[in-house]
Coordinates of C-alpha atoms in Angstrom, one line a residue:
M22 CA 173.8 213.8 158.6
K23 CA 177.1 212.4 159.8
R24 CA 178.9 215.1 157.8
L25 CA 176.9 217.8 159.3
L26 CA 177.4 216.5 162.8
T27 CA 181.1 216.2 162.2
L28 CA 181.3 219.8 161.0
A29 CA 179.3 221.0 164.0
I30 CA 181.7 219.2 166.4
M31 CA 184.6 220.7 164.5
F32 CA 183.0 224.2 164.8
A33 CA 182.4 223.7 168.5
A34 CA 186.0 222.6 169.0
A35 CA 187.2 225.6 167.1
C36 CA 185.1 227.9 169.3
A37 CA 186.5 226.3 172.4
A38 CA 190.0 226.7 171.1
A39 CA 189.3 230.3 170.2
T40 CA 188.1 230.9 173.7
A41 CA 191.2 229.3 175.2
Q42 CA 193.3 231.6 172.9
Q43 CA 191.2 234.6 173.9
R44 CA 191.9 233.8 177.5
G45 CA 195.6 233.5 177.0
G46 CA 195.5 229.8 176.6
Q47 CA 195.4 229.2 180.3
S48 CA 192.9 228.1 182.9
P49 CA 192.6 228.5 185.8
A50 CA 195.8 230.4 186.4
V51 CA 195.9 233.9 185.0
Q52 CA 199.0 235.2 183.3
D53 CA 200.6 238.4 184.8
T54 CA 200.5 241.3 182.4
L55 CA 202.7 244.5 182.3
I56 CA 201.4 247.4 180.2
R57 CA 204.2 249.8 179.4
N58 CA 204.4 253.5 178.7
A59 CA 200.6 254.1 178.2
T60 CA 198.4 257.1 179.1
V61 CA 196.4 255.8 182.1
L62 CA 193.0 257.4 182.7
T63 CA 192.7 256.5 186.4
V64 CA 189.2 258.2 186.8
S65 CA 189.9 258.5 190.5
H66 CA 193.1 260.6 190.5
G67 CA 193.6 262.1 187.1
T68 CA 195.6 261.1 184.0
L69 CA 199.0 259.6 184.2
E70 CA 201.3 260.0 181.1
R71 CA 203.9 257.4 180.1
T72 CA 202.9 255.1 182.9
D73 CA 203.2 251.3 183.4
L74 CA 200.5 249.2 184.8
L75 CA 201.1 245.7 186.4
L76 CA 198.2 243.2 186.5
R77 CA 199.1 240.3 188.9
G78 CA 196.9 237.7 190.5
G79 CA 193.8 239.2 189.1
K80 CA 194.5 242.6 190.7
I81 CA 196.1 245.9 189.8
A82 CA 199.4 245.3 191.5
A83 CA 201.3 248.5 190.7
V84 CA 201.0 251.7 188.8
G85 CA 204.1 253.8 188.0
Q86 CA 207.1 254.1 185.7
N87 CA 209.8 251.7 184.8
L88 CA 208.0 248.7 186.5
K89 CA 209.7 245.4 186.2
A90 CA 207.9 242.6 184.4
P91 CA 207.6 239.4 186.5
D92 CA 208.9 236.2 185.0
G93 CA 206.6 234.8 182.4
A94 CA 204.5 238.0 182.3
R95 CA 202.8 239.2 179.1
V96 CA 204.2 242.6 178.1
I97 CA 202.1 245.0 176.1
D98 CA 203.6 248.1 174.5
G99 CA 201.2 250.9 175.5
T100 CA 203.0 253.7 173.6
G101 CA 200.4 256.0 172.1
K102 CA 197.6 254.0 173.7
Y103 CA 195.2 254.7 176.6
V104 CA 194.3 252.5 179.5
L105 CA 190.9 252.9 181.1
P106 CA 189.1 250.9 183.8
G107 CA 186.5 248.5 182.4
I108 CA 183.3 250.1 181.4
I109 CA 180.3 249.2 183.7
D110 CA 176.8 249.1 182.4
A111 CA 174.3 250.0 185.1
H112 CA 171.3 248.8 183.1
S113 CA 171.7 245.6 181.0
H114 CA 169.6 242.7 179.7
S115 CA 172.5 240.8 178.3
M116 CA 172.8 237.0 178.8
M117 CA 169.0 236.5 179.2
D118 CA 168.0 235.6 175.6
G119 CA 164.5 237.0 175.8
S120 CA 163.6 235.9 179.3
V121 CA 163.6 239.5 180.4
N122 CA 160.0 239.9 181.7
E123 CA 157.8 237.8 183.9
C124 CA 154.7 239.7 182.8
T125 CA 151.9 237.5 184.3
R126 CA 151.7 239.4 187.6
S127 CA 152.2 243.0 188.8
V128 CA 154.6 241.9 191.5
T129 CA 157.2 239.3 190.7
S130 CA 159.8 239.8 193.3
M131 CA 160.1 236.0 193.7
V132 CA 161.9 235.5 190.4
T133 CA 165.6 236.3 189.7
T134 CA 167.7 237.0 186.6
R135 CA 170.5 234.8 188.1
D136 CA 168.4 231.7 187.1
I137 CA 168.6 232.4 183.4
L138 CA 172.2 233.5 182.7
N139 CA 173.5 232.2 179.4
P140 CA 177.3 232.3 179.4
T141 CA 177.5 231.6 175.7
A142 CA 175.4 234.6 174.5
V143 CA 177.5 236.2 171.8
N144 CA 176.7 239.8 173.1
I145 CA 179.1 239.1 176.0
Y146 CA 182.0 238.9 173.7
R147 CA 180.8 241.8 171.6
E148 CA 180.5 244.0 174.7
L149 CA 184.0 243.0 175.8
A150 CA 185.1 244.1 172.4
G151 CA 183.6 247.5 173.2
G152 CA 185.4 247.7 176.6
T153 CA 182.5 246.8 178.8
T154 CA 183.5 244.4 181.6
A155 CA 180.7 244.4 184.1
A156 CA 176.9 245.1 184.2
L157 CA 173.8 245.1 186.3
L158 CA 171.5 242.5 184.7
L159 CA 167.9 243.7 185.4
H160 CA 164.5 242.1 185.0
G161 CA 162.3 243.9 182.5
S162 CA 159.9 246.7 183.2
C163 CA 156.4 245.2 182.8
N164 CA 155.9 244.9 186.5
S165 CA 155.5 247.6 189.2
I166 CA 157.8 245.4 191.2
G167 CA 159.9 243.1 189.1
G168 CA 162.4 240.4 189.6
L169 CA 165.8 240.3 191.4
S170 CA 168.8 241.7 189.6
T171 CA 172.3 240.2 189.2
T172 CA 175.6 242.1 189.1
V173 CA 178.0 240.3 186.8
K174 CA 181.4 240.5 185.2
F175 CA 181.6 239.4 181.6
K176 CA 183.7 236.3 182.1
W177 CA 183.5 235.0 178.5
G178 CA 184.4 231.4 178.2
H179 CA 183.6 230.7 181.8
P180 CA 180.5 228.8 183.3
A181 CA 177.5 230.9 184.4
A182 CA 178.5 230.5 188.0
D183 CA 181.6 232.6 187.5
F184 CA 179.7 235.7 186.2
P185 CA 178.0 237.0 189.4
V186 CA 180.2 239.4 191.4
L187 CA 180.7 237.8 194.8
G188 CA 179.7 240.1 197.6
A189 CA 177.9 242.6 195.3
P190 CA 174.8 244.0 197.2
P191 CA 171.6 242.3 195.9
G192 CA 169.1 244.4 193.9
I193 CA 165.6 244.4 192.5
K194 CA 163.9 246.1 189.6
F195 CA 160.9 248.4 190.0
A196 CA 159.1 250.1 187.1
L197 CA 156.9 253.1 186.8
G198 CA 154.8 254.6 184.0
E199 CA 153.7 253.2 180.7
N200 CA 155.3 249.8 180.9
P201 CA 153.9 248.4 184.1
K202 CA 150.5 249.9 183.3
R203 CA 150.8 248.0 180.0
S204 CA 150.1 250.9 177.7
N205 CA 149.0 249.6 174.3
F206 CA 150.3 246.1 175.2
N207 CA 148.8 243.0 176.6
I208 CA 149.8 239.4 176.3
P209 CA 147.6 237.6 173.7
G210 CA 145.1 235.3 175.2
L211 CA 145.3 236.8 178.7
Q212 CA 142.9 239.3 180.2
P213 CA 144.2 242.9 180.7
R214 CA 146.3 242.9 183.9
Y215 CA 146.0 245.4 186.8
P216 CA 147.3 248.1 187.0
A217 CA 146.2 250.0 183.9
T218 CA 147.0 253.5 185.2
R219 CA 149.8 255.3 187.1
M220 CA 147.4 255.4 190.1
G221 CA 147.3 251.6 190.0
V222 CA 151.1 251.4 189.8
E223 CA 151.4 253.5 192.9
E224 CA 148.8 251.4 194.7
T225 CA 150.4 248.2 193.7
I226 CA 153.8 249.3 195.2
R227 CA 152.2 250.6 198.4
D228 CA 150.1 247.5 198.9
A229 CA 153.1 245.3 198.5
F230 CA 155.1 247.2 201.1
T231 CA 152.2 247.3 203.4
R232 CA 152.0 243.5 203.3
A233 CA 155.8 243.3 203.6
R234 CA 155.8 245.5 206.7
D235 CA 153.2 243.3 208.3
Y236 CA 155.1 240.1 207.3
K237 CA 158.3 241.5 208.8
K238 CA 156.5 242.3 212.0
D239 CA 155.2 238.7 212.2
W240 CA 158.7 237.4 211.9
D241 CA 160.2 240.0 214.3
D242 CA 157.6 239.0 216.9
Y243 CA 158.3 235.3 216.3
R244 CA 162.0 235.7 216.7
A245 CA 161.6 237.9 219.8
A246 CA 159.4 235.2 221.4
T247 CA 161.9 232.5 220.5
S248 CA 164.7 234.5 222.0
R249 CA 162.7 234.8 225.3
G250 CA 162.5 231.0 225.4
E251 CA 158.8 230.6 224.6
K252 CA 157.9 227.1 223.5
N253 CA 155.6 225.5 220.9
L254 CA 155.7 228.5 218.6
I255 CA 154.6 228.2 215.0
P256 CA 156.7 230.4 212.6
P257 CA 155.0 232.6 210.1
R258 CA 154.6 231.0 206.7
R259 CA 157.4 231.8 204.3
D260 CA 156.5 234.2 201.5
L261 CA 159.0 234.3 198.6
E262 CA 157.4 237.4 197.2
L263 CA 157.7 239.4 200.4
D264 CA 161.2 238.2 201.5
P265 CA 163.0 240.6 199.1
L266 CA 160.7 243.5 200.1
V267 CA 161.6 242.9 203.7
E268 CA 165.3 243.1 202.7
I269 CA 164.5 246.5 201.1
L270 CA 162.9 247.7 204.4
E271 CA 166.0 246.4 206.3
G272 CA 168.4 248.3 203.9
K273 CA 169.8 245.0 202.6
R274 CA 168.6 245.2 198.9
Y275 CA 169.0 248.0 196.4
V276 CA 166.0 249.3 194.5
H277 CA 166.7 250.2 190.8
S278 CA 163.6 251.8 189.3
H279 CA 162.7 252.3 185.7
C280 CA 161.0 255.7 185.3
Y281 CA 160.6 258.6 182.9
R282 CA 158.3 261.4 184.1
A283 CA 159.0 263.7 187.0
D284 CA 155.6 263.0 188.7
E285 CA 156.3 259.3 188.9
I286 CA 159.8 259.9 190.2
L287 CA 158.3 262.0 193.1
M288 CA 155.7 259.4 193.7
L289 CA 158.3 256.7 194.3
I290 CA 160.3 259.0 196.5
N291 CA 157.2 259.6 198.6
I292 CA 156.5 255.9 199.0
A293 CA 160.1 255.2 199.9
D294 CA 160.0 257.9 202.5
E295 CA 156.7 256.6 203.8
F296 CA 158.1 253.1 204.3
G297 CA 161.6 254.2 205.3
F298 CA 163.8 252.9 202.5
K299 CA 166.0 254.5 199.8
V300 CA 165.8 254.2 196.1
R301 CA 169.3 253.3 194.9
T302 CA 169.0 254.4 191.3
F303 CA 166.3 255.9 189.1
Q304 CA 166.8 254.2 185.7
H305 CA 166.4 256.2 182.5
V306 CA 165.0 259.1 184.5
L307 CA 164.6 261.3 181.4
E308 CA 162.8 264.0 183.2
G309 CA 165.2 263.9 186.1
Y310 CA 166.4 267.4 185.3
K311 CA 163.0 268.7 186.4
V312 CA 163.3 267.2 189.9
A313 CA 167.1 266.9 190.4
A314 CA 166.9 268.7 193.7
E315 CA 164.4 266.2 195.0
I316 CA 166.4 263.2 193.8
A317 CA 169.5 264.6 195.4
R318 CA 167.6 265.3 198.7
H319 CA 166.4 261.7 198.8
G320 CA 169.9 260.4 198.2
A321 CA 169.2 258.4 195.1
G322 CA 171.5 257.9 192.1
A323 CA 170.5 258.3 188.5
S324 CA 171.3 256.2 185.4
T325 CA 170.2 257.7 182.2
F326 CA 170.6 257.9 178.4
T327 CA 172.5 260.7 176.8
D328 CA 170.4 261.5 173.7
F329 CA 168.0 258.6 173.3
W330 CA 164.3 259.7 173.5
G331 CA 161.1 260.2 171.6
Y332 CA 160.4 256.5 171.2
K333 CA 157.1 256.7 173.2
M334 CA 155.0 259.4 174.8
E335 CA 156.6 259.4 178.2
A336 CA 160.1 259.7 176.6
Y337 CA 159.4 262.9 174.7
D338 CA 160.1 265.6 177.3
A339 CA 163.9 264.9 177.5
I340 CA 167.0 266.9 177.0
A341 CA 170.6 266.0 176.1
Y342 CA 171.7 268.0 179.1
N343 CA 170.0 265.7 181.6
A344 CA 173.1 263.9 182.8
A345 CA 175.0 267.1 183.3
V346 CA 172.2 268.7 185.3
L347 CA 172.0 265.6 187.5
V348 CA 175.8 265.7 188.1
R349 CA 175.7 269.4 188.9
H350 CA 173.2 268.6 191.7
G351 CA 175.6 266.2 193.3
I352 CA 173.8 263.1 192.2
V353 CA 175.8 259.9 191.5
T354 CA 175.0 259.6 187.8
S355 CA 175.8 257.0 185.2
V356 CA 175.0 256.5 181.5
N357 CA 173.6 253.1 180.7
S358 CA 172.8 251.1 177.6
D359 CA 169.5 249.1 178.0
S360 CA 170.8 247.6 174.8
D361 CA 173.3 245.0 173.7
E362 CA 174.3 247.4 170.9
R363 CA 174.6 250.6 172.9
A364 CA 176.6 248.7 175.5
R365 CA 179.4 248.4 172.9
R366 CA 179.7 252.1 172.6
L367 CA 179.1 253.5 176.1
N368 CA 182.4 255.4 175.8
I369 CA 180.9 257.6 173.1
E370 CA 177.6 258.0 175.1
A371 CA 179.7 259.4 178.0
A372 CA 181.7 261.7 175.6
K373 CA 178.5 263.4 174.5
T374 CA 178.1 264.9 177.9
M375 CA 181.1 267.1 177.5
R376 CA 179.4 268.7 174.5
Y377 CA 175.9 268.7 176.1
G378 CA 176.4 270.1 179.6
G379 CA 180.1 270.8 179.7
L380 CA 181.2 268.0 182.0
T381 CA 184.9 267.7 182.4
E382 CA 186.7 264.7 180.9
E383 CA 187.0 263.0 184.3
E384 CA 183.3 263.6 185.1
A385 CA 182.3 262.1 181.8
L386 CA 184.5 259.1 182.3
K387 CA 183.0 258.5 185.7
L388 CA 179.6 258.1 184.1
V389 CA 180.5 254.7 182.7
T390 CA 183.2 253.6 185.2
L391 CA 183.3 254.7 188.8
N392 CA 179.8 256.0 189.2
P393 CA 178.0 252.9 188.0
A394 CA 180.4 250.9 190.3
I395 CA 179.2 253.1 193.2
Q396 CA 175.5 252.5 192.2
L397 CA 176.1 248.8 192.1
G398 CA 178.0 248.8 195.4
I399 CA 181.2 247.4 193.9
D400 CA 183.3 250.5 193.8
K401 CA 185.8 249.1 196.4
R402 CA 186.6 246.4 193.8
T403 CA 186.4 248.1 190.4
G404 CA 185.6 251.2 188.5
S405 CA 188.9 253.0 188.6
I406 CA 192.7 252.4 188.2
D407 CA 193.9 252.0 191.8
V408 CA 196.3 249.5 193.3
G409 CA 194.5 246.7 194.9
K410 CA 191.4 246.9 192.8
D411 CA 190.3 244.1 190.5
A412 CA 192.3 244.1 187.2
D413 CA 189.3 245.1 185.0
V414 CA 191.2 247.1 182.5
V415 CA 190.9 248.0 178.8
V416 CA 193.7 249.1 176.5
W417 CA 192.4 251.5 173.9
S418 CA 194.0 252.4 170.5
A419 CA 193.3 256.1 171.1
H420 CA 191.5 258.2 173.7
P421 CA 188.2 256.4 174.4
F422 CA 186.3 259.6 173.7
S423 CA 187.4 259.5 170.0
V424 CA 185.0 257.9 167.6
Y425 CA 188.1 256.3 165.9
A426 CA 189.2 254.6 169.1
H427 CA 188.6 250.9 169.8
P428 CA 189.7 248.5 172.5
E429 CA 192.9 246.5 171.7
Q430 CA 192.7 244.3 174.8
T431 CA 190.1 243.8 177.5
F432 CA 191.0 242.2 180.8
V433 CA 188.6 241.0 183.5
D434 CA 190.1 240.1 186.8
G435 CA 193.5 240.2 185.0
E436 CA 192.4 237.6 182.4
L437 CA 192.7 238.6 178.7
L438 CA 189.2 238.0 177.4
F439 CA 189.3 240.1 174.2
D440 CA 192.3 240.6 172.0
R441 CA 191.6 242.5 168.8
Q442 CA 194.6 241.0 166.9
A443 CA 193.7 237.5 167.9
D444 CA 190.1 238.1 166.8
I445 CA 191.2 239.4 163.4
A446 CA 193.5 236.4 162.9
R447 CA 190.7 233.9 163.6
R448 CA 188.2 235.4 161.2
P449 CA 189.2 233.6 158.0
Q450 CA 189.0 230.2 159.7
L451 CA 185.7 231.0 161.4
E452 CA 184.2 232.2 158.1
A453 CA 185.3 229.0 156.3
E454 CA 183.7 226.9 159.0
R455 CA 180.5 228.9 158.8
K456 CA 180.2 228.5 155.1
A457 CA 180.9 224.8 155.4
L458 CA 178.1 224.4 158.0
E459 CA 175.7 226.5 155.8
A460 CA 176.5 224.4 152.8
A461 CA 176.0 221.1 154.6
D462 CA 172.7 222.3 156.1
A463 CA 171.4 223.7 152.8
N464 CA 172.1 220.4 150.9
R465 CA 170.4 218.2 153.5
A466 CA 167.1 216.8 152.3
P467 CA 164.2 217.1 154.8
A468 CA 163.1 213.9 156.6
S469 CA 159.9 213.8 154.5
G470 CA 161.7 214.0 151.2
G471 CA 161.4 216.6 148.6
T472 CA 163.5 219.7 148.1
P473 CA 165.4 221.3 151.0
P474 CA 163.6 224.2 152.7
R475 CA 164.6 227.8 151.8
T476 CA 167.3 229.0 154.2
P477 CA 165.6 231.9 156.2
P478 CA 167.4 235.2 156.7
S479 CA 169.4 235.6 159.8
V480 CA 167.2 236.8 162.6
R481 CA 168.5 238.5 165.8
R482 CA 166.3 239.2 168.8
A483 CA 166.9 242.6 170.4
Y484 CA 165.5 242.8 173.9
T485 CA 165.2 246.1 175.7
D486 CA 163.8 247.4 179.0
D487 CA 160.6 248.2 177.2
D488 CA 159.9 244.5 176.8
D489 CA 159.4 244.8 173.1
V490 CA 160.8 242.0 171.1
Q491 CA 162.0 243.4 167.8
D492 CA 162.9 241.1 164.9
V493 CA 166.0 242.3 163.2
Q494 CA 166.4 240.8 159.8
E495 CA 169.6 241.3 157.9
D496 CA 170.4 244.0 160.5
N497 CA 167.4 246.1 159.5
Q498 CA 165.2 246.9 162.4
R499 CA 161.5 247.0 161.4

């Protein structure tokens, strides 16, 4: 037992050292970095050949040619490489380790994803390795009105408090269709939950906003009476469920709504118009091409898949041209992952839209950089290569739309959080430590005596917006 504990401590120390190396061996100061002679895909103002990029103080300090490296700066030879702003995932469930859905009620606007962030989740590092630097962490989709969302940067090696993006507009998750009406799915041991139809989903949302509107009026009347100097007033009772909905009515909280079918998209637009708020993004929105004009007229954004469909009935009537159709209607459109795995390859998802729909290179790049930044309300800080923006930057081995390209370095706020060469150099040591831990655990007798238990296969939990928990054994999804 002592041997196992010692090995575990050694492994934890090695991981901490690896993290320190990954972060440039420094904290809290961030080393300046000069990337020389790269092809810079700014996203906002074209492609710059043979260009230098200076990252200083966590910001993009300069973009140009023949820039001088500050004393002590890290210098990266970008010859033959491409620099892209960090990829932003507008629909993620990373860092939540299965606590994606609070399914016990139809309206759970009182819960928040911020409470369950796990800064040690390995998918953070893997997504950095794929060039993803920021994401919108959403509640799941088993509720008509779900929990509050959190916009984060993937600050691997930092405490959870460092992940949320300061000043990012708050958001909330809605869901329409099969998931909130619990098609073919109910929690074992619990009675079937209302709603069970799309009619019920619409009524649930309308009822919640009717209550929120009345609640807001009670508070407005109370505050008005207080401002007039009236005495002995009793304030309305605080309602944690309705507070976020009042923020929506006041234009202070973004609505991000899971949806698939055209009819349910129009339904939510009608409710939003009725109560005087805007839907910020329709998520998935696989039939958005059918009602693109209506989405554009409402002023909503769209965050979709490129060619992922057919996994349930409401996802059948989809086309690979959806993103391009939405863009052509002037809708701020992004391509999201809804998957820890797809989040590592969003560059390729964006590239597909050049083939399916004929988007230009810059339009396709925006789908995973500037456009999701706009949807999350953080485009003044990140999403493009512009002086003064946060230094969320990725150095790619080749053009990021090539299937052969991979990130060489990933920076978040100027901090080097993924370095491919450092990662490769660490692998033999980590593999040796893993084998030592496995051997020590396999040889340890159980407390009750007898033979050691059979070592189970590695099991990875994959959580998606459809709130299905899929066991993945030996990387084979069943």
